[in-house]
Tab-separated table of C-alpha atoms in Angstrom:
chain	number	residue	atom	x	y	z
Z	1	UNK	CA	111.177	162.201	10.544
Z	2	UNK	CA	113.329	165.078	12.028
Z	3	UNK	CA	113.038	167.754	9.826
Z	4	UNK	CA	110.645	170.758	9.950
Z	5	UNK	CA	109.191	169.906	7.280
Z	6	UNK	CA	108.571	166.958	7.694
Z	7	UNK	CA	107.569	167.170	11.159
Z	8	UNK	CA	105.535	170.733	10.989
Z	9	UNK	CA	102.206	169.844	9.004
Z	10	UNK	CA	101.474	166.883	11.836
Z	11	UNK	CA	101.315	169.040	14.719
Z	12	UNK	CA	98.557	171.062	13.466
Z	13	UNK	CA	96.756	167.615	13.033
Z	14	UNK	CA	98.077	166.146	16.556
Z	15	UNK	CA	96.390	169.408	18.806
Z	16	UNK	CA	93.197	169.347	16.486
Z	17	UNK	CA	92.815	165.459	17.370
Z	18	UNK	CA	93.535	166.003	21.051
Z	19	UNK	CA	91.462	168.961	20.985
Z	20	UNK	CA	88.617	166.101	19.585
Z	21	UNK	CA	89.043	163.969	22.351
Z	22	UNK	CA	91.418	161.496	21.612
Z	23	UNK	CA	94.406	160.280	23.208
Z	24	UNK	CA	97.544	161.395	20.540
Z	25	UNK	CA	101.124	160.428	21.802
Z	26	UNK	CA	104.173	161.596	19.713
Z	27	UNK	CA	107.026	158.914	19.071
Z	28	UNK	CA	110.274	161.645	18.664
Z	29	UNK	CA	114.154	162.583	19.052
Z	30	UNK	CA	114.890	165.218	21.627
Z	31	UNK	CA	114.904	168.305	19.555
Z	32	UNK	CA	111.358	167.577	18.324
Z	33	UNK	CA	110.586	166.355	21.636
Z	34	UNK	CA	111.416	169.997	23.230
Z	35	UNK	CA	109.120	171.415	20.602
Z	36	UNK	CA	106.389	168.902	21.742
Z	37	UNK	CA	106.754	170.070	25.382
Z	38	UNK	CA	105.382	173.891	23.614
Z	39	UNK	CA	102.590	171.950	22.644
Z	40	UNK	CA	102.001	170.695	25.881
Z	41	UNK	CA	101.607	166.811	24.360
Z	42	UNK	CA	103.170	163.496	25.833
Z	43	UNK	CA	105.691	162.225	23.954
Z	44	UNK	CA	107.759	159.057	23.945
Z	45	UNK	CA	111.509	159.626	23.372
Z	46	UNK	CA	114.335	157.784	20.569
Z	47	UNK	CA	116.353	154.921	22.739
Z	48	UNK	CA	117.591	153.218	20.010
Z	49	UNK	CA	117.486	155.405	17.358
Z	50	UNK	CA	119.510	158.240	16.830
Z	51	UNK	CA	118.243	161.404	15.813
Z	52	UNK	CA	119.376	162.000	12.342
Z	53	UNK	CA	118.963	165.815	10.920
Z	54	UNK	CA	119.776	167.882	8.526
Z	55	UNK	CA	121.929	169.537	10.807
Z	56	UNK	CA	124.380	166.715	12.099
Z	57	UNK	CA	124.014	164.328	8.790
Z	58	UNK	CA	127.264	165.793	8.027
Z	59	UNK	CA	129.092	165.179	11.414
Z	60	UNK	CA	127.375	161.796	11.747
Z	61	UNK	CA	128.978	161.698	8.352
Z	62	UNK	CA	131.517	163.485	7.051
Z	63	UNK	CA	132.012	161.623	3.901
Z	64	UNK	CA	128.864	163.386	2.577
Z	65	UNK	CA	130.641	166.936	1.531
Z	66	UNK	CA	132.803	165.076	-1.014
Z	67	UNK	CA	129.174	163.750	-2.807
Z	68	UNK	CA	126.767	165.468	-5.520
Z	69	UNK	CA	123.884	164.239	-8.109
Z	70	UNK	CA	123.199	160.473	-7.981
Z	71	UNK	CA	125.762	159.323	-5.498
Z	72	UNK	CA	124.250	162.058	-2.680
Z	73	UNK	CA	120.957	161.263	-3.496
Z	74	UNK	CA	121.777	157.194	-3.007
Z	75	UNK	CA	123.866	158.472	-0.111
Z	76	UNK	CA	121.226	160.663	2.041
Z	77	UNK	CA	118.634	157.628	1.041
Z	78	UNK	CA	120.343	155.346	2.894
Z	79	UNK	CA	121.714	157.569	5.871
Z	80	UNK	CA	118.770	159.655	6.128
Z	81	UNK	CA	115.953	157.529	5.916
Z	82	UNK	CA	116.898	154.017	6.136
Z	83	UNK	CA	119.735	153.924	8.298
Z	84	UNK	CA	117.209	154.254	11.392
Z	85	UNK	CA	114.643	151.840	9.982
Z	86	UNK	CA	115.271	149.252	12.409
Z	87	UNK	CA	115.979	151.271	15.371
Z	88	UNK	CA	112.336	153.165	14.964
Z	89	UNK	CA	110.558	149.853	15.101
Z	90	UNK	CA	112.371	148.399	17.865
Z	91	UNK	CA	111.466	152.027	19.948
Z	92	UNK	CA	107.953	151.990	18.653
Z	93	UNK	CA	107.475	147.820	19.678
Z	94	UNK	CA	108.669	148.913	22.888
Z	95	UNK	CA	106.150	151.853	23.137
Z	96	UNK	CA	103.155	149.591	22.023
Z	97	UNK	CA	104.207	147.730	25.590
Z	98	UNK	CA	104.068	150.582	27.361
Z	99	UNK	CA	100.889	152.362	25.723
Z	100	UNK	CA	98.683	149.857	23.327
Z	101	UNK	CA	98.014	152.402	21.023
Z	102	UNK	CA	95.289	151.629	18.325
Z	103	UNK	CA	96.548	153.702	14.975
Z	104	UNK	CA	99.958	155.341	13.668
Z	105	UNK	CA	99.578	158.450	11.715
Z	106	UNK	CA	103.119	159.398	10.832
Z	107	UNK	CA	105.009	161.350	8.022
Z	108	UNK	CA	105.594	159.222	4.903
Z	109	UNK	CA	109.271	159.205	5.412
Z	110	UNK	CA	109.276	157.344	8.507
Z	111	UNK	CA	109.494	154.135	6.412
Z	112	UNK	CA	109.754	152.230	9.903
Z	113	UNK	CA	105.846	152.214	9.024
Z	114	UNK	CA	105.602	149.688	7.102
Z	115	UNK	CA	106.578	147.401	9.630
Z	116	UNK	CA	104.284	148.749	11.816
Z	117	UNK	CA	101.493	147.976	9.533
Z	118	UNK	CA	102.968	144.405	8.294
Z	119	UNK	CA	104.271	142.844	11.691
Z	120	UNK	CA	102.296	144.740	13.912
Z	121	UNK	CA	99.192	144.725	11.513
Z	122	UNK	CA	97.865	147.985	13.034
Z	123	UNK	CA	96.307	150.667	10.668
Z	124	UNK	CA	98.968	152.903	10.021
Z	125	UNK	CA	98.014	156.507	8.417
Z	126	UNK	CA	100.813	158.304	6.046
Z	127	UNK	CA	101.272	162.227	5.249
Z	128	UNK	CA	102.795	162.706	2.037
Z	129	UNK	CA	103.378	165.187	-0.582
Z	130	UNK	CA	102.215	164.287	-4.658
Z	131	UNK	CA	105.930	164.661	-5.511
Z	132	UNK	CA	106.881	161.857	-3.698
Z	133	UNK	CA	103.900	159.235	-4.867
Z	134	UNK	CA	104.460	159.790	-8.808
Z	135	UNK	CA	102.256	158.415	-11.268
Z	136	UNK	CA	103.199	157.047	-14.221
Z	137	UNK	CA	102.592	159.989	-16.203
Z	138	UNK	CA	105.028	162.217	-14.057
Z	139	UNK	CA	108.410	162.964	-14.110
Z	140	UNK	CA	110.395	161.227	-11.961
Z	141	UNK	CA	111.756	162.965	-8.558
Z	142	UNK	CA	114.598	164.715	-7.194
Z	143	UNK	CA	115.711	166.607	-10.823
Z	144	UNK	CA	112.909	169.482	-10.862
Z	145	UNK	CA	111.802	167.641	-14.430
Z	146	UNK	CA	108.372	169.244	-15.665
Z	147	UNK	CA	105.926	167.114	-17.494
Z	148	UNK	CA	107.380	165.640	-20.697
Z	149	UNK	CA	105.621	167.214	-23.961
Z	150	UNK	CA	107.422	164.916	-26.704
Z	151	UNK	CA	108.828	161.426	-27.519
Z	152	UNK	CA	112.505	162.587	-26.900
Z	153	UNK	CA	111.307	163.896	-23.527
Z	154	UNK	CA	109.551	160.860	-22.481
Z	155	UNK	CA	113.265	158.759	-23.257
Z	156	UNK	CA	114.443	161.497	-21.161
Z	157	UNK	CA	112.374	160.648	-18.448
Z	158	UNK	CA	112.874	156.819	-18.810
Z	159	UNK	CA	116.362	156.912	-18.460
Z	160	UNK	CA	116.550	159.323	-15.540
Z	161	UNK	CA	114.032	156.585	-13.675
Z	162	UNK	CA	116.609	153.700	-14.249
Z	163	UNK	CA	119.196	155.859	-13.394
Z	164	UNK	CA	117.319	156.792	-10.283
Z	165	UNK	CA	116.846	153.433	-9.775
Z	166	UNK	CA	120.344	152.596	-9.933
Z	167	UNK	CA	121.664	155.311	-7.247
Z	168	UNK	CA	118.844	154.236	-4.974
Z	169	UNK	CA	120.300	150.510	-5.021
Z	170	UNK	CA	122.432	150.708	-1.688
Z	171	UNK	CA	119.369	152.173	0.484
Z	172	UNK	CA	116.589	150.259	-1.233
Z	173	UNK	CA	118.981	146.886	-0.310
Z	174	UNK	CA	119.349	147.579	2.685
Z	175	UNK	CA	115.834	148.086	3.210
Z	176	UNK	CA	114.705	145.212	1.869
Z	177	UNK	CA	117.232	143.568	4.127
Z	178	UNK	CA	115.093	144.804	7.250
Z	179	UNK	CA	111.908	143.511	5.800
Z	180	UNK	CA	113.252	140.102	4.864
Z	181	UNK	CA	114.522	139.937	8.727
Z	182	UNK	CA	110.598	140.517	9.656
Z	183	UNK	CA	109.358	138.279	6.673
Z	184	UNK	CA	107.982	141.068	4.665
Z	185	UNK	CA	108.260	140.893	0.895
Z	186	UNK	CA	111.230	143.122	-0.653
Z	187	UNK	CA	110.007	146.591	-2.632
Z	188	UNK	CA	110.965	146.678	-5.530
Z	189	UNK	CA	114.101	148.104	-6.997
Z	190	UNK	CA	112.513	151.348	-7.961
Z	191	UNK	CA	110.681	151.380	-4.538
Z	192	UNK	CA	111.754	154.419	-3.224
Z	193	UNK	CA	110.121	156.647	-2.475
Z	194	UNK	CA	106.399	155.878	-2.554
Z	195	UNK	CA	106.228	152.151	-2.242
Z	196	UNK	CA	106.022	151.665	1.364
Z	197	UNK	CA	103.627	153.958	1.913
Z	198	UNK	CA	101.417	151.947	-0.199
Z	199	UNK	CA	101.417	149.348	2.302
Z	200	UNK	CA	99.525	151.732	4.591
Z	201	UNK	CA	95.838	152.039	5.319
Z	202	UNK	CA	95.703	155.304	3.761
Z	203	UNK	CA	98.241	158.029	2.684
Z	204	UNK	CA	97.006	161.994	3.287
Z	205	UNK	CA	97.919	164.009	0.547
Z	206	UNK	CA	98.884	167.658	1.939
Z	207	UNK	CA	97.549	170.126	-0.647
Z	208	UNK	CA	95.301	169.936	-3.181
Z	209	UNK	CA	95.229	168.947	-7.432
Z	210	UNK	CA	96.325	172.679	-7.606
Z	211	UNK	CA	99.439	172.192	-6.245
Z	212	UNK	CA	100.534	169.498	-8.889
Z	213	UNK	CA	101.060	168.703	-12.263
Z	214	UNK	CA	97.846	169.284	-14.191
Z	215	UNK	CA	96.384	165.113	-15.105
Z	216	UNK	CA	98.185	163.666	-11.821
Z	217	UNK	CA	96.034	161.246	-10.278
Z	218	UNK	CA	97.033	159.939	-6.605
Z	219	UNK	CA	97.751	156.409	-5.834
Z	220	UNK	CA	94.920	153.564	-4.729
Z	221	UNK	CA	95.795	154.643	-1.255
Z	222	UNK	CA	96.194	158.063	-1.469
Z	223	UNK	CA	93.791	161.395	-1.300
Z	224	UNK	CA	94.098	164.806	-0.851
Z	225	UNK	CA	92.730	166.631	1.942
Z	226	UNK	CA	93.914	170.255	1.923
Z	227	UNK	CA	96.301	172.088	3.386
Z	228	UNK	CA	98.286	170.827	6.825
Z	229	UNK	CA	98.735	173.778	9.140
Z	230	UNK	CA	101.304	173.644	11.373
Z	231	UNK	CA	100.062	174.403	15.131
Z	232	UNK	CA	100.770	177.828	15.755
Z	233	UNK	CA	102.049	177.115	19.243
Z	234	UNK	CA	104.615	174.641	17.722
Z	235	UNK	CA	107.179	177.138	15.891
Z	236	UNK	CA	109.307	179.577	17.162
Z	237	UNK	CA	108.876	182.422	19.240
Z	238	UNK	CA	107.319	185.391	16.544
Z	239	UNK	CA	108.635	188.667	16.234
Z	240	UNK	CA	106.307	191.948	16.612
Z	241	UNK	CA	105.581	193.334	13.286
Z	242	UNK	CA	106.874	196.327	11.734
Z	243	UNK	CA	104.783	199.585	11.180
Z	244	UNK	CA	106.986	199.999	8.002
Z	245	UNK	CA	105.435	196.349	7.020
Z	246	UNK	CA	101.838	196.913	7.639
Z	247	UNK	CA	101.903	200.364	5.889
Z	248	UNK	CA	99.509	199.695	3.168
Z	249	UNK	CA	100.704	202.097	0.989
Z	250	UNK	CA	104.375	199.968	0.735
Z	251	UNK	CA	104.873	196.935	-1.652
Z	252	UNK	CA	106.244	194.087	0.427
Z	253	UNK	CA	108.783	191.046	-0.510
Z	254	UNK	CA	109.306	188.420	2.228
Z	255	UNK	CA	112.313	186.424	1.487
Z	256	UNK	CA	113.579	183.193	3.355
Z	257	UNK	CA	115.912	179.965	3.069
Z	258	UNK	CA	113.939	178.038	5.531
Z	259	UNK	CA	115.193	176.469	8.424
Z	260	UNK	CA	117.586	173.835	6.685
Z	261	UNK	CA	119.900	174.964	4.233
Z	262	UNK	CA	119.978	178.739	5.590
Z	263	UNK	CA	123.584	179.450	7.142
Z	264	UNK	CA	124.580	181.223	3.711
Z	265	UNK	CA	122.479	183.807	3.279
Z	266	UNK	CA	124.343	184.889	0.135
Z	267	UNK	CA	122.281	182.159	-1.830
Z	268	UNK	CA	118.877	183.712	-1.454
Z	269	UNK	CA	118.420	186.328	1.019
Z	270	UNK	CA	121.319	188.324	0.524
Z	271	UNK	CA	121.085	188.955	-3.357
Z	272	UNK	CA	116.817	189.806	-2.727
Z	273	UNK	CA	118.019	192.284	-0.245
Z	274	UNK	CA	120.621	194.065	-2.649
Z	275	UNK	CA	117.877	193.683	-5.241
Z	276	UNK	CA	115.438	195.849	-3.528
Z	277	UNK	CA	117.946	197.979	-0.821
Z	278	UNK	CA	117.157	202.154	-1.239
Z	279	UNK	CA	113.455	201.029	-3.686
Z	280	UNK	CA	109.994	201.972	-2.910
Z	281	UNK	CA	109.804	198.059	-1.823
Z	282	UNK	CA	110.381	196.728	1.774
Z	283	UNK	CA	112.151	193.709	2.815
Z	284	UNK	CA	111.247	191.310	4.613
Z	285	UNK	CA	114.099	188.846	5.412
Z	286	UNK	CA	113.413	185.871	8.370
Z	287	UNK	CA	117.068	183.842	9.059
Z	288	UNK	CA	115.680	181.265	11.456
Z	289	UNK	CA	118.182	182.924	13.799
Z	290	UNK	CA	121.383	182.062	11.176
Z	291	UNK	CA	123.737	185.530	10.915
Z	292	UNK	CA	120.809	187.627	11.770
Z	293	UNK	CA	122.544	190.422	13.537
Z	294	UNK	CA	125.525	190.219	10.706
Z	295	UNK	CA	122.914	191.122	8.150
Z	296	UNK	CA	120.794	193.862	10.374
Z	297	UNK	CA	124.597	195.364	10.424
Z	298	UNK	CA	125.324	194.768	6.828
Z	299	UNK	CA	121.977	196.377	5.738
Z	300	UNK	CA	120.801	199.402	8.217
Z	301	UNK	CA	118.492	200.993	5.231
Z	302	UNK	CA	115.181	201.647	6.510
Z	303	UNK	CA	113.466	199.357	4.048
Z	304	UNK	CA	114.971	196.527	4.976
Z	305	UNK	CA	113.560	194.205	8.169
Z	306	UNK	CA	115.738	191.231	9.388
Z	307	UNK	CA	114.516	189.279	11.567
Z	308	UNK	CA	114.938	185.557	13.321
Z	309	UNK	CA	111.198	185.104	12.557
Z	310	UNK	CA	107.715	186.434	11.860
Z	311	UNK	CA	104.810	184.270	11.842
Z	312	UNK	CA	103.861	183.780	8.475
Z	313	UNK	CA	100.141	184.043	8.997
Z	314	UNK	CA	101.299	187.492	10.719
Z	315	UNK	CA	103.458	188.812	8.052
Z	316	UNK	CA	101.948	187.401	4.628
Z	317	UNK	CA	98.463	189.509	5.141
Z	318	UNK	CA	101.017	192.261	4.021
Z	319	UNK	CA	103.230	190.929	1.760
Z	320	UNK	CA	103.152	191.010	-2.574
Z	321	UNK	CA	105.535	188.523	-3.552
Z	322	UNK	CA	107.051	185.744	-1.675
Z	323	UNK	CA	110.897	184.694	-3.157
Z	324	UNK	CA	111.896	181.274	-1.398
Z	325	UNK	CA	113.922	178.527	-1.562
Z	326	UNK	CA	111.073	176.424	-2.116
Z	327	UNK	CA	110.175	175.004	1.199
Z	328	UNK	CA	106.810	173.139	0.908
Z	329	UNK	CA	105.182	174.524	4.070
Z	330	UNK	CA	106.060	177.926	3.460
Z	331	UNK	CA	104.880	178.251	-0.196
Z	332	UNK	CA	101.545	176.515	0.613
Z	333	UNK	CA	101.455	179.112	3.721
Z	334	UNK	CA	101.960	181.806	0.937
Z	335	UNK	CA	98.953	180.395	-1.486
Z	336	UNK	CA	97.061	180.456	1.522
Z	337	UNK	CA	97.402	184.127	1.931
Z	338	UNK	CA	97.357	184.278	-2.020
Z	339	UNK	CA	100.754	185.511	-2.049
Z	340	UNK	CA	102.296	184.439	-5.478
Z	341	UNK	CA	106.216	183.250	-4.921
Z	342	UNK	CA	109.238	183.773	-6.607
Z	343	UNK	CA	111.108	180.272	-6.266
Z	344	UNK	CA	115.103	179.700	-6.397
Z	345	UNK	CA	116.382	176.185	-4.885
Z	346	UNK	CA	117.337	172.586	-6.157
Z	347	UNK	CA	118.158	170.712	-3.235
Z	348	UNK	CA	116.214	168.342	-1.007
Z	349	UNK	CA	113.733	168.078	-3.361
Z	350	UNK	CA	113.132	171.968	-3.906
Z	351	UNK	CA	113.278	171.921	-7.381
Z	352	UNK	CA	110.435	169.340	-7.910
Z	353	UNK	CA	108.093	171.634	-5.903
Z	354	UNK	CA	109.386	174.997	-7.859
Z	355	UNK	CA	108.922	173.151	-10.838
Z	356	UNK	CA	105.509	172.621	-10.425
Z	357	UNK	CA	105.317	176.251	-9.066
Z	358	UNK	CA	106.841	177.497	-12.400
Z	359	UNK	CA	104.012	175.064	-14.146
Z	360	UNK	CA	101.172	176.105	-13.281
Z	361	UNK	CA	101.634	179.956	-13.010
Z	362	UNK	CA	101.602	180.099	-9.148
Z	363	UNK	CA	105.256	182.020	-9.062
Z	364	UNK	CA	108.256	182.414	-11.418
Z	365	UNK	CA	110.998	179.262	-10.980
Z	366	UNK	CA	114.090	181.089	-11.244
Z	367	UNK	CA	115.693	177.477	-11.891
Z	368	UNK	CA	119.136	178.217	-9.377
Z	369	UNK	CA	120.752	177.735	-6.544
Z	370	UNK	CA	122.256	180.971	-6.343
Z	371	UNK	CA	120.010	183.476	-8.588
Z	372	UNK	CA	121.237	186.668	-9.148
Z	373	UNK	CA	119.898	189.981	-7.714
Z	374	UNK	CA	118.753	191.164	-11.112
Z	375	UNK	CA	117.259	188.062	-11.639
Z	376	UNK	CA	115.056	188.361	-8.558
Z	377	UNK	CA	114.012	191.750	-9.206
Z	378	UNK	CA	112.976	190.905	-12.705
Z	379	UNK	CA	110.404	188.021	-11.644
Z	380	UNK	CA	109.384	190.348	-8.673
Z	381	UNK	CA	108.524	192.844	-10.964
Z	382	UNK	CA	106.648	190.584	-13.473
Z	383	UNK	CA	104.763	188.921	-10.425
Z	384	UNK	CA	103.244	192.486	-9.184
Z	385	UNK	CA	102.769	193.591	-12.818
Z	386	UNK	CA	101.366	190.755	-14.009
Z	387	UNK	CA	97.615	189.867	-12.831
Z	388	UNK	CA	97.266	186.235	-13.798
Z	389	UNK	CA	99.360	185.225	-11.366
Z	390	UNK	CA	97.549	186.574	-8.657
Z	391	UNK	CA	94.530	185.112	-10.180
Z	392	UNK	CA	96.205	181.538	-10.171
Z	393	UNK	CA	97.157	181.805	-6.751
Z	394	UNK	CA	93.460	183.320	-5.507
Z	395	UNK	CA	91.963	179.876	-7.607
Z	396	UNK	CA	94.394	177.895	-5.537
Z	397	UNK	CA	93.689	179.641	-2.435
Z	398	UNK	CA	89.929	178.937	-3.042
Z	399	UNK	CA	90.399	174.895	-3.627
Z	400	UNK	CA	92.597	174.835	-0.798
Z	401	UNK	CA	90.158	176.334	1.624
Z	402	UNK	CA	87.227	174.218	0.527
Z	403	UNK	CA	88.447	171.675	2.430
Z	404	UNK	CA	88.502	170.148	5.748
Z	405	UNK	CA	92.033	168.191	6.609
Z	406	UNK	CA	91.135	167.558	10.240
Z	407	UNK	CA	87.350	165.445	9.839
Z	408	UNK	CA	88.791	164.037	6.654
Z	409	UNK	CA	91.778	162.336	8.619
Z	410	UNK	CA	90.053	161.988	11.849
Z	411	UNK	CA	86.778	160.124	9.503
Z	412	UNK	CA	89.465	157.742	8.054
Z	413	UNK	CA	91.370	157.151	11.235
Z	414	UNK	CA	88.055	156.164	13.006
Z	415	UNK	CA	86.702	153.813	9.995
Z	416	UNK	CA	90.485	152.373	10.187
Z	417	UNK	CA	90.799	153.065	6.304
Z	418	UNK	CA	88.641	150.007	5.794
Z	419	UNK	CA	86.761	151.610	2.080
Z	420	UNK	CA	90.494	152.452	0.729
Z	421	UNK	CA	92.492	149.468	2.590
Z	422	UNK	CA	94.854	147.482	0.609
């Protein structure tokens, strides 16, 4: 799908594949397709698709600003991901004409897969995240709900599923509506957003048990294999590094809003920068090129760094505490250099992954939108004071690293999936 996170932890996999020998062709809209071209990879562009972002769902349709809670989420499930359904599998039929290409390994949101693996009947490989492929025992998604610990939270949970299952009715229709025109069998009402991935070969869990609820266990389908590393050549240009960062004598804080919801910095990045302006701390703030300059003006102090962007495998070797919006890529990037986090976000599904950051002791879960600057100072200063978190993160970092993403997928892509098929 065309969103940096969604699109980010495959290219990692994509070089490391052609890098094995094989022949890997990317199916993608023209942004993505520009970013491909870095890579140096053949790619096969949308025709009848449209490339729907982040960026233009609310040109493509306007009626979304005047939308919150259930009604948004019901909304940007049918816009988002299932308004293109059709149009993904018509492009990708045509491609298999072109280029008779033996597996799919796609993100778990392009739910034009299951076609792929029902009409076409070729193996089809999915990359999802736990959050997204609940068990029974979880919360459900989208409401940043933590594990339920009595009766009255278990109701709780119960009747924020139906109700789930009740704003999800428009998209989940009309997706059924595109399998019954290829003679699939419908999902089922509370389908979305894990059951058609469960009609693949095999779903790649990116992360590890770590990263979720303590007592999760994955779907028949569905395994971890570590940590999905986007290909370094794939993001944007990198920024040389401050001497005031790599002092080791300075305590660092990174701070960013990722690359979606990041044209008002006064959310996140502006209240950690008045937090820590004129301290013994440096800041670290990366825009993705949205109102950098306007902030380098607005704060000149010497301990402050803004930049469009730093290559986090650069910048986190030097960095203490890592306050985010709660981007999946970029906290696991942070674990990775056991940098604990300091989480503040509750759209597009942030709050289910701060949640389980708040859980299990990997960062502080300031539970906002819009946290204050005290606020963010406070769980800074608890994260650096406080060893166990550092300890939870280095235990994380550890299972993380122990294993090996690219033989596990490129193993299962090469037996088909046949000893986890369904």
């Amino acid at each position: 799908m065309p969103a940096d996170g969604h699109f980010n932890p495959l290219t990692g996999v994509a070089v490391r594949l052609a890098e094995r020998g094989h022949d890997v062709r990317w199916y993608a809209g023209p942004t993505y397709g520009a970013r491909l071209d870095r890579l140096g990879m053949q790619w096969f562009p949308y025709r009848a698709a449209t490339e729907v972002m982040a960026g233009n769902l609310g040109d493509l349709y306007p009626e979304r600003a005047q939308l919150s809670g259930p009604k948004l989420i019901s909304f940007e499930l049918d816009k988002f991901f299932v308004s293109q359904v059709e149009n993904h599998f018509q492009d990708i039929v045509a491609i298999m004409g072109e280029w008779p290409f033996e597996a799919l390994l796609c993100d778990g949101a392009l739910y034009a897969e299951q076609l792929v693996a029902e009409s076409l009947r070729l193996p089809v490989f999915a990359v999802g995240l736990t959050m997204v492929m609940p068990d029974e025992k979880g919360p459900p998604p989208f409401f940043g709900l933590r594990p339920a610990r009595t009766p009255v939270g278990r109701v709780h949970h119960a009747i924020v599923r139906r109700m789930l299952a009740g704003a999800m009715k428009a998209g989940t229709t009309h997706y059924n509506d595109i399998l019954a025109r290829h003679d699939i069998a419908p999902i089922r009402r509370d389908g979305f957003p894990h059951e058609p991935m469960l009609r693949t070969r095999r779903v790649f869990l990116n992360g590890s048990p770590g990263l979720e609820f303590p007592g999760y266990e994955p779907l028949a389908n569905a395994e971890y294999v570590g940590p999905l590393v986007p290909a370094r050549r794939a993001l944007s240009s990198s920024s040389p590094m401050p001497d005031v960062v790599t002092d080791p004598a300075t305590k660092v804080v990174a701070v960013s809003q990722g690359t979606v919801d990041n044209t008002d910095p006064d959310k996140l990045i502006v209240p950690t920068i008045e937090a820590f302006k004129d301290s013994e701390y440096v800041v670290v703030a990366t825009t993705a090129g949205a109102r950098t300059e306007e902030l380098r003006t607005r704060f000149s102090q010497p301990n402050v760094v803004v930049t469009d962007f730093i290559n986090y495998d650069d910048l986190f070797p030097h960095v203490d505490v890592f306050v985010t919006s709660g981007g999946f890529g970029s906290n696991l990037s942070a674990f990775l250099h056991g940098v604990p986090v300091v989480c503040a976000g509750k759209r597009e599904g942030k709050n289910d992954i701060n949640a389980r950051i708040g859980h299990n002791g990997l960062g502080i879960d300031l539970r906002s939108e819009r946290p204050k600057p005290a606020a963010i100072r406070k769980a800074v200063h608890r994260l650096v004071r406080d060893p166990s978190y550092a300890a939870t993160v280095a235990a994380l970092r550890a299972e993380l690293l122990a294993y090996d993403p690219i033989t596990i997928i490129e193993n299962a892509i090469a037996t088909r999936g046949h000893d986890l098929a369904t």
